[in-house]
Amino acid sequence: MPAGLRKGQIHRRAKVPLEPYWFMAPAVIMLATVYLGPMIYAVMTSTTHWVLTEPGSETIRAGLENYKDVLGAASFWQAVKITLLYTLTSVTLSLTLGTLLALLLDNELHFASFFRSIMLIPMVITPAVIAIFWKLLYEQEQGVLNSLLVAMGFAKVAWLGLDHAFFAMVIMDSWQNTPFFMLVILAGLQSVDSNLMDAARVDGANVFQRFRYVVLPHLVPYMLIAAAFRGIATMNDFDKIWLLTQGGPGEATTTITVYTYKIAFSSFDMGRTTAIAMIFVVIVLVASAPLLRHLFRTARRPA
Amino acid sequence: MTFTLSHSAKRLLLSLLCLCLGIVYLFPYAWMVLTGFRSAVDTLSLRFIFEPTLEGFRSVLGDSIFRAYMLNSIIVSTLTTVVVLTVAAPAAFALAHLPIRGTGFLLFVLVVRMVPGIAILIPIYLVASRLGVLDTHGVLIVLYATFNLPFAIWLLRGFFCDVPGEIREAAIIDGCSELQVFLKIMLPLTSSGIVATGVFVFIAAWNEFLFALALTNSFASTAPLAMVAFRSEYGVQWPSIGAAAFIISTPVVLFAVVMQRFLVRGLTMGSVKG
């Protein structure tokens, strides 16, 4: 038996192992041509004065002018601010609600698995569909939310008006993503060491102390990873926002993605648009660096 | 006695609480589905009791544009899934079992996934228009397949890692090539993981909006775009919109409920495992 194993190892070392790379070649080629290619092209485009409606303008060099223009535009920083606020509030809200639901579901319940299945629904529904039916709910004159408010004796709210559109967008996104946090945190809860809980109980820790000193520290990594994942996805959100508000009213819900899209298909200024996009890439990569580091460490560990 | 009674009473109460929360939670979606069954006259009334009608469904299904967009979605999502699995599975197998320095590639693959779609939309739009492939199924399939590769490789690698390496070594000693090991041993052993990954990819392709919006015009447009088309075409015809929304979301909702266990595993894998 050991002889056989050794033979296999010698065999492997003796031959130049090219085969593994053949298995990866199609994936590498696809990612390089369809992803890296356009990225490099975008970097090049961002240093030109290319406007689609002006033939020949793609050859006009611009150096870093586009970047200077974008970074000097108040509307760009407004979009950055809205993106970060949107991401922060939406992730915080769905993390909080998701944790509460997970704590509830961690009890022995009837039809717990049924509950878990139906909670998956919001996560997978087509975002374009989500935006449309939230628009229906937010309808100002006869929408169901306002009808409920009136029935309870409150005044109608202009959900998609200037004052509330931002929160309407946050509520819609949190609604969709609370179940994601619930499921990840539930997975965390179910791996809490029961010996530790028993020990804490014997030591006289009450329910809140047990949560604060035993459960919560165990959950923190789960919460951070889930928040990082959702945070990055939320920053990239486009379809739900576009269909709910088109970035309006005014610039109230214009995130960087919406801003980029608007500039691209209204000014046709490719240089400027790609400069915005590249700055956005840097923002996203910086924001996701801690997550990447963690995942890299996990991947390195022999599985 | 009293203890057990109160314990099961507590369980029942918590279960009921959960059920109520579930109903409240799904109310927005339920409301949209109900809208699809209303008549145009009482669309925006608050009444839960109403005479259901299939008017909305009839007008949507009778619409040739909607049917064409649905068909496009089925074609694009199915072929995307096939391409992703064909390309990702061998790569994931290599990263999990073959002597290869792969962690660097895995990181690269993840970084690629973090890049915002909007960032490469413009160059892709320009290249696609030069190649004359705007508004074709092919351009969407190639793009969706590439976007979903990183996640699929990451997910599948986890499933391949679950297969003990000794099985591969034994097969190699018996004279199998790596390709035979992959096709005859690894694929059957990871079939459930492959199906789960396929479902993920299908849902992602089915739901994609930005690239379909920017790169298609009408011939290759997909179902989510029908929502936009309907809104302008019918104005405030909410029953039609409700019916369309229900029809478009039903495939992914069914997938989610049927594949519940796999989806939860897929979501939490890579993110919290290890």
mmCIF file of C-alpha atoms in Angstrom, chain A residues 48-61, chain B residues 130:
data_model
loop_
_atom_site.group_PDB
_atom_site.id
_atom_site.type_symbol
_atom_site.label_atom_id
_atom_site.label_comp_id
_atom_site.label_asym_id
_atom_site.label_seq_id
_atom_site.Cartn_x
_atom_site.Cartn_y
_atom_site.Cartn_z
ATOM 1 C CA THR A 48 -9.485 60.039 -24.540
ATOM 2 C CA HIS A 49 -12.013 62.738 -25.367
ATOM 3 C CA TRP A 50 -14.205 60.235 -27.167
ATOM 4 C CA VAL A 51 -17.794 61.322 -27.674
ATOM 5 C CA LEU A 52 -19.864 58.849 -29.694
ATOM 6 C CA THR A 53 -21.659 61.569 -31.623
ATOM 7 C CA GLU A 54 -18.385 63.182 -32.722
ATOM 8 C CA PRO A 55 -16.664 60.959 -35.304
ATOM 9 C CA GLY A 56 -12.896 60.802 -34.919
ATOM 10 C CA SER A 57 -12.945 62.078 -31.349
ATOM 11 C CA GLU A 58 -11.674 58.739 -30.022
ATOM 12 C CA THR A 59 -8.158 59.630 -31.093
ATOM 13 C CA ILE A 60 -8.013 62.863 -29.090
ATOM 14 C CA ARG A 61 -5.745 62.223 -26.121
ATOM 15 C CA ARG B 130 -18.221 47.087 -33.655
#
